[in-house]
Structures are given as C-alpha cells and as structure tokens.
Coordinates of C-alpha atoms in Angstrom, one line a residue:
M1 CA 116.5 -13.6 1.1
Q2 CA 113.3 -12.1 -1.1
S3 CA 113.4 -8.9 -2.4
T4 CA 111.8 -6.1 -1.4
Y5 CA 109.8 -5.7 -4.2
N6 CA 108.5 -9.3 -3.9
Q7 CA 106.9 -8.2 -0.6
L8 CA 105.8 -5.0 -1.9
T9 CA 104.3 -7.9 -4.7
E10 CA 102.6 -10.1 -1.7
L11 CA 101.5 -7.0 0.3
V12 CA 99.3 -5.9 -2.3
E13 CA 98.2 -9.1 -3.4
H14 CA 96.3 -9.3 0.3
H15 CA 95.2 -5.9 -0.2
L16 CA 93.3 -7.0 -3.0
A17 CA 92.2 -10.1 -2.5
V18 CA 90.1 -8.2 0.8
I19 CA 89.3 -6.5 -1.7
Y20 CA 88.2 -8.9 -4.0
N21 CA 87.4 -11.2 -1.8
D22 CA 83.4 -12.4 -3.2
V23 CA 84.4 -10.9 -6.8
E24 CA 85.3 -12.9 -9.7
L25 CA 88.6 -11.0 -11.7
P26 CA 88.8 -11.4 -14.9
L27 CA 93.0 -11.8 -14.0
S28 CA 95.3 -13.3 -11.0
Y29 CA 95.9 -11.1 -7.3
Q30 CA 99.5 -11.1 -8.7
A31 CA 98.9 -10.0 -12.1
L32 CA 96.8 -7.3 -11.0
A33 CA 99.5 -6.4 -8.0
Q34 CA 101.7 -6.2 -10.3
D35 CA 100.0 -4.1 -13.0
L36 CA 99.2 -1.9 -10.0
L37 CA 102.8 -1.5 -9.5
S38 CA 103.8 -0.7 -12.3
T39 CA 101.2 2.4 -13.2
I40 CA 102.5 3.9 -9.4
G41 CA 106.4 3.9 -11.1
L42 CA 107.2 1.4 -9.2
S43 CA 109.8 -1.7 -10.9
E44 CA 111.5 -5.3 -9.7
N45 CA 114.8 -3.1 -10.9
Q46 CA 114.7 -0.7 -8.6
D47 CA 115.8 0.4 -5.4
I48 CA 112.5 0.4 -3.1
P49 CA 113.2 1.4 0.4
P50 CA 110.1 0.1 3.0
P51 CA 108.4 3.3 4.4
L52 CA 108.9 4.5 7.9
R53 CA 106.4 3.7 10.1
H54 CA 104.9 5.8 12.3
H55 CA 106.9 8.8 11.2
N56 CA 105.5 12.0 11.1
N57 CA 105.8 13.7 7.5
W58 CA 104.3 16.8 9.0
T59 CA 105.6 19.9 11.8
Q60 CA 104.4 22.8 13.9
Q61 CA 105.1 24.9 10.5
D62 CA 102.5 23.4 8.5
A63 CA 99.5 25.2 7.4
V64 CA 97.0 24.9 4.8
L65 CA 95.0 27.5 2.7
I66 CA 91.8 25.8 1.3
T67 CA 91.0 27.8 -2.4
Y68 CA 89.5 27.1 -5.3
G69 CA 91.5 28.2 -8.1
D70 CA 89.8 30.7 -8.8
S71 CA 88.8 32.7 -5.5
I72 CA 90.3 35.6 -7.2
E73 CA 90.4 36.6 -10.2
E74 CA 92.1 39.5 -12.3
A75 CA 90.9 40.8 -15.6
G76 CA 93.6 39.7 -18.3
V77 CA 94.8 36.6 -15.9
K78 CA 94.1 33.1 -15.6
P79 CA 93.4 32.4 -11.9
L80 CA 96.3 29.8 -11.1
K81 CA 98.8 32.5 -11.9
T82 CA 96.8 35.4 -9.6
L83 CA 96.1 32.7 -6.7
H84 CA 99.9 32.2 -6.7
K85 CA 100.5 36.0 -6.9
F86 CA 98.1 36.0 -3.5
L87 CA 100.4 33.2 -2.1
N88 CA 103.4 34.2 -2.2
E89 CA 102.4 38.0 -1.3
R90 CA 100.5 37.4 1.3
C91 CA 100.4 34.2 2.5
I92 CA 104.6 32.5 2.4
D93 CA 105.4 33.8 5.3
N94 CA 102.8 31.8 7.8
L95 CA 100.9 29.2 5.6
N96 CA 103.5 26.2 3.5
S97 CA 100.9 24.6 2.0
V98 CA 97.7 24.7 -0.6
H99 CA 94.6 22.5 -1.2
I100 CA 93.3 23.9 -4.8
L101 CA 90.1 22.7 -4.7
P102 CA 89.3 20.6 -8.1
F103 CA 91.0 22.3 -10.9
F104 CA 89.9 20.2 -13.3
P105 CA 87.3 20.1 -15.9
Y106 CA 83.4 20.2 -14.3
S107 CA 80.0 20.3 -14.8
S108 CA 78.3 21.1 -11.9
D109 CA 79.1 20.8 -8.0
D110 CA 81.9 24.0 -8.0
G111 CA 84.5 21.1 -9.1
F112 CA 82.9 17.6 -7.7
S113 CA 81.4 16.5 -11.1
V114 CA 85.0 16.5 -12.6
I115 CA 84.5 15.8 -16.4
D116 CA 88.0 15.5 -17.2
Y117 CA 90.8 13.5 -14.3
S118 CA 94.0 14.7 -16.6
S119 CA 93.6 18.2 -17.4
V120 CA 93.1 20.9 -16.2
N121 CA 90.2 23.4 -16.4
E122 CA 91.5 25.8 -19.2
S123 CA 89.5 28.8 -17.7
L124 CA 91.9 28.2 -14.7
G125 CA 95.3 27.8 -16.5
D126 CA 96.8 24.3 -17.2
W127 CA 99.5 22.3 -15.4
V128 CA 102.3 24.3 -15.8
D129 CA 100.5 26.6 -13.6
I130 CA 100.3 24.1 -11.4
K131 CA 104.1 23.4 -10.9
R132 CA 105.0 26.5 -10.4
I133 CA 102.0 26.9 -7.0
A134 CA 103.8 23.2 -5.9
T135 CA 107.3 24.9 -6.3
D136 CA 106.5 27.1 -3.3
F137 CA 103.7 25.7 -1.1
R138 CA 103.1 22.1 -0.9
L139 CA 99.9 21.1 -3.0
M140 CA 97.0 19.4 -1.5
S141 CA 94.5 18.3 -4.3
D142 CA 91.4 16.0 -4.8
V143 CA 91.1 12.3 -5.8
V144 CA 87.5 13.3 -6.9
I145 CA 87.0 9.4 -6.3
N146 CA 83.5 8.2 -6.0
H147 CA 82.2 9.6 -8.4
C148 CA 82.2 11.7 -11.8
S149 CA 80.3 13.4 -14.2
A150 CA 77.5 12.4 -15.9
R151 CA 78.9 14.7 -19.3
S152 CA 82.3 12.6 -18.6
A153 CA 84.2 10.1 -21.8
W154 CA 83.7 7.3 -19.4
F155 CA 79.4 7.9 -19.0
D156 CA 79.4 8.4 -22.9
N157 CA 80.5 5.2 -23.2
F158 CA 78.7 3.8 -21.0
I159 CA 75.2 4.9 -22.7
K160 CA 77.2 3.7 -26.2
G161 CA 78.3 0.6 -24.5
E162 CA 81.7 0.3 -25.8
G163 CA 84.8 2.0 -25.1
L164 CA 87.3 3.2 -22.0
G165 CA 84.5 3.8 -19.5
S166 CA 81.8 1.7 -20.5
D167 CA 81.7 -0.7 -16.6
F168 CA 83.3 1.7 -15.1
F169 CA 79.8 2.1 -13.3
Y170 CA 77.4 0.9 -10.8
T171 CA 74.1 -0.3 -11.1
A172 CA 70.9 -1.3 -9.7
S173 CA 67.2 -2.4 -10.1
P174 CA 64.1 0.2 -8.7
D175 CA 63.3 -3.6 -7.2
E176 CA 65.8 -4.1 -4.7
D177 CA 65.1 -3.1 -0.7
L178 CA 67.6 0.1 -1.0
S179 CA 66.0 1.4 2.0
N180 CA 69.4 0.9 4.1
V181 CA 71.7 3.3 2.4
V182 CA 72.8 6.2 4.4
R183 CA 72.5 8.9 2.2
P184 CA 73.7 13.2 2.1
R185 CA 71.0 14.0 -0.3
T186 CA 67.1 13.9 -0.5
S187 CA 67.4 13.9 -4.5
P188 CA 66.4 9.7 -5.5
L189 CA 69.4 7.7 -5.8
L190 CA 69.2 6.2 -8.9
R191 CA 69.1 7.8 -12.0
E192 CA 67.0 5.9 -15.9
T193 CA 69.2 6.5 -18.1
E194 CA 69.0 4.9 -21.7
T195 CA 72.4 2.5 -23.4
A196 CA 72.6 0.8 -26.2
T197 CA 72.0 -2.2 -24.1
G198 CA 68.6 -1.2 -22.5
M199 CA 67.3 1.0 -20.0
Q200 CA 69.2 1.5 -16.8
H201 CA 69.3 2.6 -13.2
V202 CA 72.6 4.3 -12.5
W203 CA 73.6 4.6 -8.6
C204 CA 74.4 8.5 -7.9
T205 CA 75.1 9.3 -3.3
F206 CA 75.2 13.0 -4.2
S207 CA 73.1 14.5 -7.7
H208 CA 72.2 12.6 -10.7
D209 CA 74.4 14.4 -12.9
Q210 CA 77.8 12.8 -10.4
V211 CA 77.6 9.1 -11.5
D212 CA 79.2 6.7 -8.4
F213 CA 82.2 4.0 -10.1
D214 CA 81.6 -0.1 -9.7
F215 CA 85.3 -0.6 -8.7
R216 CA 84.0 -4.5 -8.3
N217 CA 86.2 -3.8 -11.1
P218 CA 89.5 -3.5 -11.6
K219 CA 89.6 -1.2 -14.6
V220 CA 88.4 1.4 -12.0
L221 CA 91.1 0.7 -10.0
Q222 CA 93.8 0.5 -12.3
T223 CA 92.4 4.1 -13.5
F224 CA 92.9 6.2 -10.6
V225 CA 96.3 4.5 -9.6
S226 CA 97.6 6.1 -13.1
I227 CA 95.7 9.6 -11.9
I228 CA 97.4 9.6 -8.6
R229 CA 100.6 8.9 -10.6
Q230 CA 100.1 11.9 -13.1
Y231 CA 98.9 14.2 -9.3
L232 CA 102.2 12.7 -7.8
D233 CA 104.4 14.1 -11.6
N234 CA 102.9 17.3 -11.6
G235 CA 104.2 18.3 -7.9
V236 CA 100.6 16.9 -5.6
R237 CA 102.4 15.8 -2.2
L238 CA 98.9 16.0 -0.2
F239 CA 95.7 13.7 -1.9
R240 CA 92.3 14.4 0.2
L241 CA 90.1 11.5 -1.1
D242 CA 87.0 13.2 -1.7
A243 CA 83.8 11.6 -0.2
V244 CA 86.0 8.0 -0.4
A245 CA 83.1 6.7 2.9
F246 CA 80.9 5.7 -0.1
L247 CA 83.3 4.1 -2.6
W248 CA 82.1 0.6 -2.2
K249 CA 78.6 -0.3 -2.4
K250 CA 77.0 -3.6 -1.4
I251 CA 73.1 -4.6 -2.2
G252 CA 71.6 -5.1 1.6
T253 CA 74.3 -3.2 3.1
N254 CA 74.4 0.9 4.2
C255 CA 76.9 1.2 1.5
I256 CA 79.3 3.1 3.8
N257 CA 82.2 2.4 5.7
L258 CA 82.4 -0.7 4.0
E259 CA 85.5 -3.3 4.9
Q260 CA 86.3 -3.0 1.2
T261 CA 86.2 1.1 1.0
H262 CA 89.0 0.8 3.9
E263 CA 90.7 -1.8 2.7
V264 CA 91.0 0.9 -0.9
V265 CA 92.1 3.2 1.3
R266 CA 95.3 1.4 2.8
L267 CA 95.8 0.2 -0.9
L268 CA 96.6 3.7 -1.9
R269 CA 98.7 4.3 0.7
T270 CA 100.8 0.7 -0.1
L271 CA 101.0 2.2 -3.9
I272 CA 101.7 6.3 -2.8
E273 CA 104.2 6.1 0.0
H274 CA 106.0 3.3 -2.0
A275 CA 106.2 5.5 -4.6
Q276 CA 106.3 8.5 -2.8
S277 CA 107.8 8.5 0.9
D278 CA 106.5 12.0 1.4
V279 CA 103.5 11.9 0.5
I280 CA 100.2 12.9 3.3
I281 CA 97.0 11.2 2.2
I282 CA 93.5 13.6 4.2
T283 CA 90.2 11.4 4.0
E284 CA 87.5 12.9 3.9
T285 CA 84.6 11.6 5.5
N286 CA 81.4 14.3 6.8
I287 CA 80.0 11.2 9.0
P288 CA 79.4 11.1 13.1
N289 CA 83.1 11.2 14.6
R290 CA 83.8 7.3 15.9
E291 CA 83.3 6.0 11.9
N292 CA 85.6 8.7 11.0
L293 CA 88.2 7.9 13.2
A294 CA 88.6 4.0 11.6
Y295 CA 89.8 5.7 8.6
L296 CA 93.1 6.4 10.4
G297 CA 93.4 2.8 10.8
N298 CA 96.6 1.1 13.1
A299 CA 98.5 4.2 11.3
N300 CA 97.3 2.3 7.7
E301 CA 95.3 4.0 6.1
A302 CA 95.0 8.0 6.1
H303 CA 97.3 9.7 7.5
A304 CA 95.4 11.7 8.2
I305 CA 91.3 12.8 9.1
Y306 CA 89.4 15.5 8.4
N307 CA 88.2 16.7 12.5
F308 CA 84.5 17.5 10.6
S309 CA 83.1 17.4 14.8
L310 CA 85.2 20.6 15.5
P311 CA 82.8 23.8 13.5
P312 CA 79.3 22.3 14.7
L313 CA 81.4 22.2 18.0
L314 CA 83.4 25.5 18.4
V315 CA 80.9 27.4 16.6
N316 CA 78.3 26.2 19.2
T317 CA 80.6 26.8 21.7
L318 CA 81.4 30.7 21.2
I319 CA 77.4 31.4 20.4
T320 CA 76.6 30.0 23.5
G321 CA 79.2 31.2 25.6
D322 CA 79.0 27.9 27.1
C323 CA 82.5 24.7 26.6
H324 CA 80.9 21.8 28.3
Y325 CA 80.1 19.9 25.0
L326 CA 83.1 21.1 23.1
K327 CA 85.3 20.1 26.1
S328 CA 83.8 16.5 26.6
W329 CA 84.0 15.7 22.7
L330 CA 88.4 16.7 23.2
M331 CA 88.7 14.4 26.3
S332 CA 86.9 11.2 24.4
M333 CA 89.3 12.6 21.0
P334 CA 91.8 9.7 20.9
P335 CA 95.2 10.7 20.9
A336 CA 96.4 10.7 17.2
Q337 CA 99.8 8.0 16.9
N338 CA 102.9 8.9 15.5
G339 CA 102.9 8.4 11.7
T340 CA 99.0 10.1 11.8
T341 CA 97.3 12.8 12.7
Y342 CA 94.3 15.4 12.4
F343 CA 93.6 17.6 9.8
N344 CA 91.5 21.0 12.0
F345 CA 89.5 23.1 10.3
I346 CA 86.4 25.3 11.5
A347 CA 85.2 26.8 7.6
S348 CA 85.1 25.0 4.2
H349 CA 83.6 26.1 0.7
D350 CA 81.2 23.0 1.9
G351 CA 79.5 24.2 5.4
I352 CA 78.8 23.1 8.6
G353 CA 78.2 19.5 8.6
L354 CA 75.9 18.5 10.8
R355 CA 76.3 15.0 10.9
P356 CA 79.8 15.4 12.8
A357 CA 78.3 16.6 15.6
E358 CA 75.5 13.7 15.9
G359 CA 75.8 11.5 19.1
L360 CA 77.8 14.7 20.5
L361 CA 75.4 17.9 20.5
A362 CA 71.7 17.9 21.9
D363 CA 69.4 17.6 19.9
E364 CA 68.1 20.8 21.3
E365 CA 71.4 22.2 21.4
L366 CA 71.2 21.3 17.6
T367 CA 67.7 23.3 16.9
V368 CA 69.1 26.4 18.4
L369 CA 72.4 26.0 16.8
V370 CA 70.7 26.6 12.6
N371 CA 68.2 28.5 14.3
T372 CA 71.3 31.5 15.4
M373 CA 73.3 30.6 11.8
Q374 CA 69.6 31.1 10.2
N375 CA 69.4 34.4 12.1
F376 CA 73.0 34.7 10.7
G377 CA 72.1 34.7 7.2
G378 CA 72.8 31.0 6.7
R379 CA 71.3 28.7 4.9
V380 CA 70.3 25.3 6.1
S381 CA 70.8 21.8 3.4
W382 CA 68.6 18.6 4.0
R383 CA 68.9 15.1 3.7
A384 CA 66.7 12.5 4.3
S385 CA 67.1 10.4 7.7
E386 CA 66.6 7.0 8.1
N387 CA 62.6 7.4 8.7
G388 CA 62.3 9.4 5.5
Q389 CA 61.8 12.5 7.3
Q390 CA 64.1 15.6 6.0
K391 CA 67.3 16.2 8.6
A392 CA 69.3 19.1 8.6
Y393 CA 72.3 18.2 6.8
E394 CA 75.2 21.6 6.7
I395 CA 74.9 24.7 8.0
N396 CA 75.9 27.1 4.6
I397 CA 77.5 30.3 6.1
A398 CA 80.6 32.7 6.0
L399 CA 82.2 32.5 9.2
Y400 CA 82.7 35.8 9.8
D401 CA 78.6 36.0 9.6
A402 CA 78.7 33.0 11.5
L403 CA 80.2 34.2 15.1
Q404 CA 78.9 38.3 14.7
G405 CA 76.8 37.5 17.5
T406 CA 74.9 35.0 19.9
T407 CA 72.3 33.0 20.0
K408 CA 71.2 35.9 22.5
G409 CA 71.8 38.4 19.0
T410 CA 74.8 40.0 17.1
D411 CA 76.6 42.3 19.1
K412 CA 80.2 44.1 18.9
W413 CA 82.0 41.1 19.5
G414 CA 82.7 39.9 16.0
F415 CA 85.5 40.4 15.4
Q416 CA 87.2 38.8 18.7
R417 CA 84.8 36.1 18.4
F418 CA 85.9 35.6 15.7
I419 CA 90.0 35.1 16.0
C420 CA 89.4 33.3 18.7
A421 CA 87.6 30.6 17.2
H422 CA 91.1 30.3 15.0
A423 CA 93.3 30.3 18.3
I424 CA 91.2 28.0 19.7
M425 CA 91.9 26.0 16.4
L426 CA 95.4 26.5 15.8
G427 CA 96.2 25.2 19.7
L428 CA 95.1 22.1 19.4
E429 CA 97.0 18.9 18.2
G430 CA 96.9 18.5 14.2
I431 CA 97.1 20.4 10.9
P432 CA 95.3 22.8 10.7
G433 CA 93.8 24.5 7.1
I434 CA 92.5 28.0 7.3
Y435 CA 89.8 28.9 4.5
I436 CA 90.1 31.6 2.2
H437 CA 87.3 33.4 3.3
S438 CA 88.5 33.0 6.7
L439 CA 91.3 34.1 5.9
L440 CA 89.8 37.3 4.2
A441 CA 86.7 37.8 6.4
T442 CA 84.6 37.5 3.8
G443 CA 80.9 37.7 4.5
N444 CA 78.0 35.4 2.7
D445 CA 77.2 36.3 -0.3
Y446 CA 73.9 36.6 -1.2
E447 CA 74.2 37.2 -4.7
R448 CA 75.9 33.6 -5.4
V449 CA 73.6 32.3 -3.6
K450 CA 70.7 33.5 -6.3
N451 CA 72.5 33.2 -9.6
T452 CA 73.7 29.3 -8.7
S453 CA 70.1 28.2 -6.8
H454 CA 72.7 26.2 -4.4
N455 CA 73.0 27.1 -0.6
R456 CA 76.9 26.6 -0.7
A457 CA 77.7 29.5 -2.7
I458 CA 77.0 31.5 -0.4
N459 CA 80.1 30.8 1.0
R460 CA 81.6 30.7 -2.3
H461 CA 82.4 34.1 -3.1
K462 CA 85.0 35.8 -5.8
W463 CA 87.4 38.3 -4.8
Q464 CA 88.0 40.7 -7.7
Y465 CA 92.1 41.1 -7.2
G466 CA 92.1 45.0 -7.4
E467 CA 89.4 45.3 -4.7
L468 CA 90.9 42.7 -2.7
Q469 CA 93.9 44.8 -2.3
E470 CA 92.1 47.4 -1.6
Q471 CA 89.9 46.6 1.6
L472 CA 93.8 44.8 2.0
A473 CA 95.3 48.6 1.7
S474 CA 92.8 49.8 4.2
P475 CA 93.8 49.6 8.4
Y476 CA 89.7 50.2 9.2
S477 CA 88.1 47.0 7.0
Q478 CA 88.0 43.2 9.0
H479 CA 89.9 42.3 5.5
H480 CA 92.6 44.1 6.8
R481 CA 92.5 43.0 10.3
V482 CA 91.4 39.4 10.3
L483 CA 94.5 38.5 7.6
K484 CA 97.1 41.0 10.4
A485 CA 95.6 38.9 13.2
M486 CA 95.2 35.8 11.5
G487 CA 99.0 36.1 10.3
E488 CA 100.7 36.9 13.6
L489 CA 98.1 33.5 15.2
L490 CA 100.4 31.6 12.7
T491 CA 103.9 33.4 13.0
I492 CA 103.4 32.3 17.0
R493 CA 101.8 28.9 16.1
R494 CA 105.1 28.3 14.5
R495 CA 107.6 29.0 16.4
Q496 CA 106.4 26.7 18.8
V497 CA 107.6 23.0 19.3
A498 CA 104.6 22.4 22.2
F499 CA 102.3 23.2 18.9
H500 CA 103.4 19.8 17.2
P501 CA 100.7 17.9 15.3
N502 CA 101.3 14.7 17.6
A503 CA 102.1 16.6 20.7
T504 CA 101.0 15.8 24.6
Q505 CA 97.5 17.5 24.6
F506 CA 96.0 17.4 27.9
T507 CA 91.6 19.4 28.8
L508 CA 91.6 21.5 31.5
Q509 CA 88.7 21.3 33.6
L510 CA 88.2 25.5 33.6
G511 CA 84.5 25.4 34.3
N512 CA 81.9 25.9 31.2
H513 CA 83.2 29.8 30.0
I514 CA 86.9 29.2 29.8
F515 CA 87.8 26.6 27.2
G516 CA 91.2 25.6 28.2
F517 CA 94.0 22.4 27.6
W518 CA 97.7 21.6 27.9
R519 CA 100.4 21.2 25.4
Q520 CA 103.7 19.6 25.9
S521 CA 106.6 19.1 23.3
I522 CA 106.7 15.9 22.2
D523 CA 110.5 16.6 23.7
R524 CA 108.9 17.6 27.1
R525 CA 111.1 20.7 26.3
Q526 CA 107.7 22.9 26.3
S527 CA 104.6 23.7 28.2
I528 CA 101.7 25.8 26.6
F529 CA 98.3 26.6 28.4
C530 CA 95.9 27.6 25.5
L531 CA 93.5 29.2 27.2
S532 CA 90.1 31.1 25.8
N533 CA 87.3 33.0 27.2
I534 CA 84.7 31.8 24.5
S535 CA 81.7 34.3 26.8
D536 CA 80.9 38.2 25.9
E537 CA 81.6 38.4 29.8
P538 CA 85.5 39.3 31.3
Q539 CA 86.6 36.0 33.2
E540 CA 89.0 35.3 36.2
I541 CA 91.2 31.9 36.1
H542 CA 93.2 30.9 39.6
L543 CA 96.5 29.9 38.6
S544 CA 96.5 27.6 40.8
D545 CA 93.5 25.1 39.1
I546 CA 96.6 25.4 36.1
N547 CA 99.6 24.6 38.1
L548 CA 101.8 26.9 36.7
V549 CA 105.4 25.2 37.6
G550 CA 107.1 27.4 40.7
T551 CA 110.3 27.0 38.6
D552 CA 110.1 27.5 35.3
Q553 CA 109.6 31.5 33.9
W554 CA 106.2 31.5 31.6
L555 CA 105.3 34.4 29.2
D556 CA 101.8 34.6 27.2
L557 CA 103.0 34.9 23.6
M558 CA 100.0 37.0 22.3
T559 CA 101.0 40.1 24.4
Q560 CA 104.4 38.5 25.4
Q561 CA 103.5 39.5 28.9
P562 CA 105.2 38.0 32.0
I563 CA 103.4 35.2 33.6
Y564 CA 104.4 34.7 37.5
A565 CA 103.5 31.6 39.1
S566 CA 103.0 33.6 42.1
Q567 CA 100.1 35.4 41.0
S568 CA 96.4 34.6 42.2
S569 CA 94.6 34.9 39.1
I570 CA 94.2 36.6 35.7
V571 CA 91.6 38.1 33.7
L572 CA 90.9 37.3 29.8
A573 CA 88.5 39.8 28.6
P574 CA 85.4 38.1 26.3
Y575 CA 87.0 35.6 23.5
Q576 CA 90.6 36.8 24.8
T577 CA 92.8 33.9 23.9
M578 CA 96.3 33.5 26.2
W579 CA 98.7 30.9 24.9
I580 CA 101.4 30.8 28.3
S581 CA 104.5 28.9 27.6
N582 CA 107.2 27.9 30.1
L583 CA 110.3 29.9 28.3
P584 CA 113.5 27.5 27.8
K585 CA 116.1 27.8 30.4
G586 CA 120.0 28.4 29.8

C-alpha cells in the first residue's frame, strides 16, 4: 500500500506539472516536490494524516479585527505591546482573531512593499510580541506574494546580478504588446533598471517601488514556502495571500487570474494544510465578483475569499435607501460549500473597491456613489481602463464618515446607519472582519493625507493610546457609543448557531426599503430572520411576508422582546435591525 508521504509527493508533483507545464525546470518535479515538502516541515518518517475534506475550521464565534501593528501608539512602548494590551482590554470577549497588516520592514504602501519577509519591523516590536498575540488570538498575517520592495536585498542582488534574488524578478521588453495587461494603477507597467547585465525593464503591477516576482523560477516558490513555514512557527494560523490574482504573467494575456495562479494557490493549500490542519487561507483578489468566486475552486483552493462586492453594494444601499442591487447580488451568490466560506467586511485599510461592483451596480449608480462619498470628504483613486481612459478604482474614506448621510446630504441618522451596516454584515453567511477604525468610529484623517500625499491614508489614523482611552471612557463620544454597540452585536452573534458561516441563507423579498434574509442552523433547530430598515423613514413589515412558524416562540435578539406569530405587522425605525429568532423547545 502506498504511503501517505508518497501519495502527497505525487499530489504535489501534479500541482507542479500544471504550474510549470511550459517552463523548463533545472530539476525534476519529484525533486522539487520533495524539496517543498521538506521546507514546509514534512518528511517520509512522520505520520501525515490527510486533511479532512469539506471540514469547516470556523464557527459563529469567529470574528477578526483588522489593524495595523501601530494603529494605536503609546510613548515609550513598542506598538505591538500596546496593540496586545488594547486587544485584551477591549476585544477579547467578542473578537477571537486579529489580522495584523504587514508587520515587516517596508519602504512604501504602508507595509505592502516588503523589504524583509523574515523580520518584524523593529519600530513595531519583534517575533516575541507576535507570538504573544498569537497565544491569545488567532493570528492572521499577510503573505505579500506578488511583489516586494525595490529596496530589498533581493532586488539589490538582481541589480548586481549575483546572490539570492538575482533571478527572482519578472522582466519584459517595452517592444512587446502589453496592451491586454489588467492594471490596478495608472503608473507605467515597466520600470527601467540599470543592472550589471545592462538595462532591464522590470514588471511593476502596482508601483515602481513594488517589483513583481517571476514565479517561473521555482526558487521563488521555494522561498515563499520557507517564509510560510516561518510564519507557522510564529503562530500564524490565517494566511492572507495579497494581490495573488496577478502572480503569474504570460505575455499576450491579461496577466490576471491565469490557470497557473490558481494552481499555485492549490499547491500552497496542499502543503499548508498537511503541515497544519487548522490553518485558513484567504485570497485577496479585488476583482469582479465572478472572478473572485473562482478562487474557492472546488473546495481545493482558498478556504475563504474576501467578499469584495459587499462594501460598495452595502454603502450604496444605505445612502440611497434602496436595497435592490444588494438583494440581486445576494440572490446570485452561491452558498459556500463546507470547507469554504466568505470573508465579509465593509471597511479596510485600503478603501471601497469599485471593480467588484462592476456588472452589479449600474454606471449611474456608481457615479452617484462616488459623488456622494466625495461630498462626505472622501477621495477617489483611479486606474487606466481597457480603452485607456481613467476610471474610478477605489473610494478612500473612513466608513463612519461614509455613512454620515444619504444622497440628499448629511443627516441625524449617521450612528444608526453605521450600526445597521454592521448588523447586516454580521448576520450574513461568512466570517466577519471588522477594521479597527470602524470598531472605534474613527473619522477621515485629512492630516495624514496631507502629510503622506496618499489617498488611502485618510482611513489609516494612528491613535494615541491615552487619547483613545479618554474617548472610550466618555459615554457621549461616538467612539464609546460605537464600540459599545459593536460589542453588543458581536456578543449576540457568537451565541447563535444559525450564524455559523456555513448555515443556510435565503434572501427575503420585502420591498426595496427593507433588506432581509433568513438564516437556519446546520442542524435546522434555529432560524433567524434578519430584517433591516435601510431607509430614513419608519417601515412596516407584515409578518405574513416572513412566515413565522406559529408553533414556535419568537424573540428579537436585539431587544429581547417577544415577537408573536399572531401579530399582523411590526414597524422598524429608520436603520433599525431585528434578528428574530425562534426559541429552543424544552
């Protein structure tokens, strides 16, 4: 009988054969497979239990805080220590996971231009601080896999033509037809770089400080497997594959979502889940919805994908008071099969991406959305479209300010609208991720935009720990009110089995002013009707439209008030959400 190790070797060889089908390698697939298995920490002499297929490494108790390592600063204290203190003081009861955005030495893009993948940025702390956080919280880390900093030792060696990294980077000729290449930026694709072997034109998907790797070289893959092993050893259990859609390049194609890219994700999953069975791989693919869904594969690629269409659709819903587009999208979303799920979020360190709304929001709706966000102090980042014109790529704005009003202007409902947005997200199928500046109701930081000249800095405020504590202690501050309300929502959510990320979800048809969906637990014992008034006027719901089972007792989990099936209707105040759950019998 063939050993598990031999079976695993054959599986890895298969992945490699797909990836390198038209690449001449300096070693055999078998030799490369055995090297990768050894690097990830697997050997022929150990017991390697196969991972459980279609197994969910998550429950309704999982929720992730997204933060930079230095989002909260304290004089004389390394930021990772301050972050750990904040997490234990304010988050440990409601958020069991934390995504610390790139905490490595970097040269630009607030961490996403990595100089050294193996070190913690000493201005933040060290690996001991990272491991301590990972002891108390499930830790998520970025693997910035598409590119690194032009100031890295690897790129220095590329310029010198010797040493590790000298052959790590993708180059192309400016004479080649690159017109089909999909870009998220307007900067030139190729960077002229004088090297020991002459002028080279280095591929830069994002910026000229972010130079793209050439995964046709297996040494690049081997290096990243080694990096992943180091992160596992330091407590990382969720891996965010940053900008992975652009990983494989092939002249004459659009260089995005190529089959080799998907196969690299499959390979990494095979290696990681055999080495550490409880790991979750999340792909960060800020692309149109249909393409994004493809990264779940057949439960053999990413465990989870970012639900990138949710932020623009949900913000659009709440500023227009019309949930038509949000409902249409939700009805089109396939249920995630066991072993996969969605990673839901509304705000992030970047902004509200608009590409994932393409084909979901009409052009007129997108224009209104962009204009409204600009009226609320937001900025817009642009990209070059297929016909060479500039097109809005991303809205940069703090979510609390984004929801301060509607298309009619600012109003008195900003707090309620903001909490409504999160109540909707927390009820949806998937694992929720909450950006720290949403949890703290941080507003637009115009000073950081001015100081950095980067639009994304508007939502990357750095709190002083003492000032934050004062604000959170004041019952009248928006920061206190939001943190308290968010904590209450998360506490309720984590107790409901019907909010398991893979529990059944069904979209309700309640008109355009009420956004509603139904969740049912995997064991079918609990049902929750999630009903939100997404308008600035009271809305009546006829209970016959949601069909409460008369033999069950029902309760609004938000207010703890009973809801009787015999009632003819209920009224929701502007931006009120009800989670109406049946009560267990006996």
